């Protein structure tokens, strides 16, 4: 139901893919049937129907969205004005059935926004974002509709509803309340105005970051500029230069997947600094694409909206329906990890300085942020005899994908078969049919879009194009995708990826498996439609299977010899598993803490650069590194409401993941059948049909503890072992997994 997509930004409800939240819905009597365009038609073809990517025209998005909104409003009017007494079937279930046309249009619209964005599409986004916000408010502020929802909610425990129906009713009711359904008319009008203004600001923010990523590059003019770079990175830089028609030895594009390897290997310190500044200053360069003024406006509007809705701050609003429940609980967890992480950074810097001076650096040499990755890699080689370039030779992208498929067969009983009978939105995209290994029945489709290109947002993420459900006796299989930004090398040669890249690949595949495993009745509760600080848990825990011998021996094969990665190298990887965790944890937590503190500041007018600088100083942020996402480019937080006051959720989820994987190690190992079955049944298959805290306890037998995380990171326990999260009861509103973005431990989201 499209209105739930709009609510997802507030963490109020969810759908497969986020629409950029939304001027008024059109008043012209347009209907979907009256607009003959492929976007408005039910998906046809094999596999239960597939998106008509080969027939999409950017010019069709505006009329298709408008027609879909009108049709959806007509659906809602019929429900709200039904003369029959409100029941689950004629109200809650009817809402689930409504807006299917708009849902399909929004799905494709969202894909274009993240993967094929250009000037023409950006113009459509700028116009449609506030319109779609207003449309959403027309539904959540419909008094007659809410009255019916409330009636079903108040009688749900005595009207014979199934547990899943009660859950859906509760989620819908509380989502509407948090969206302002109980406000008076003036407050509703102001809330709608705020939502429309925010929608426009979100769109402007993301377009500014995208513009800086697309327009800015580091040109490597000579062979000397390539000094230190491995062959695969040289090839990628040359390919980037050729694709941009730049006469140079290479080009480093302004994305993490290009900049991070350059910072790790380049011997040219001035060029490292240029690359670092280019990437770190996205959205913070002054001029037309500067985001600082937008951030100030967004924060003020969020604070005003939170007060309208009866919350102290935006942070309190956002965490009301999460596992953490309160900003204080989230802050407590972050502060538990912050001090040992910073202490580890100081140790890492001391090691790097010692090595730099041994190599001839002057006595007053200082590790700068553009030096950290470079010298960390040198320390890794010296201390652990571990060269990431050596590891990469065994990590071919295609082989890692096959390893994920094999793992999914062992843990989830899935098989993956390539298909060519469906259209794709770009030639890079490939598609697999996913079947149950035992029955042979199709459970879904998996689309894979692995490579970076202009107009595609940076990072890695998962989308759900269609949600699994079985309403009205019809089994609808899901369609999911994984999207990455790997740099292509020479044509015909395998793409080699780092250990971090491979970990991220398994992480995002965990999101896909969460969607593919879903086995629920109502689409609004399926797959990844869970609370923000739980949705990353299934994906975080899946990372652990990359390092299992079963995967490495079969799929970590040398790209030239085909031989599996030698055990001696695996041992070195394991020995170095906690290396550089100070850096990885601190850069993440700095972003999470700034996010939370910005939104706990209430309605004070904030200068983002000053706030970031002063707050990091108060926290004791080491000068040798920066936040993983500086405020002016923090798309998770300012391109939508998605992760606002919620970036902490990656840490919350990784605590769950570390604790959960220890259940396997305590039993028969990573492929223990009984533990795996409990994980599938209580986490991956249930979607949002149960309280996530209850689901975790059913899997683990207790609440999560922080011990396993601290052990994985190599940090000392600073307090007595305690539950990582109070695992409080929550109204588990779904989230939009289309926005996913950055991972703990060097993930590239």
XYZ file of C-alpha atoms in Angstrom, residues 82 101 286 344 411 417 463 518 657 718:
10
model
C -18.155 2.124 3.622
C -1.017 0.449 -9.215
C 29.888 26.048 -0.994
C 42.181 1.329 20.130
C 21.144 -22.649 5.357
C 19.031 -20.586 -11.592
C 15.477 -3.513 -2.724
C 9.367 -14.494 4.069
C 24.321 -10.592 15.078
C 34.158 -2.048 30.415
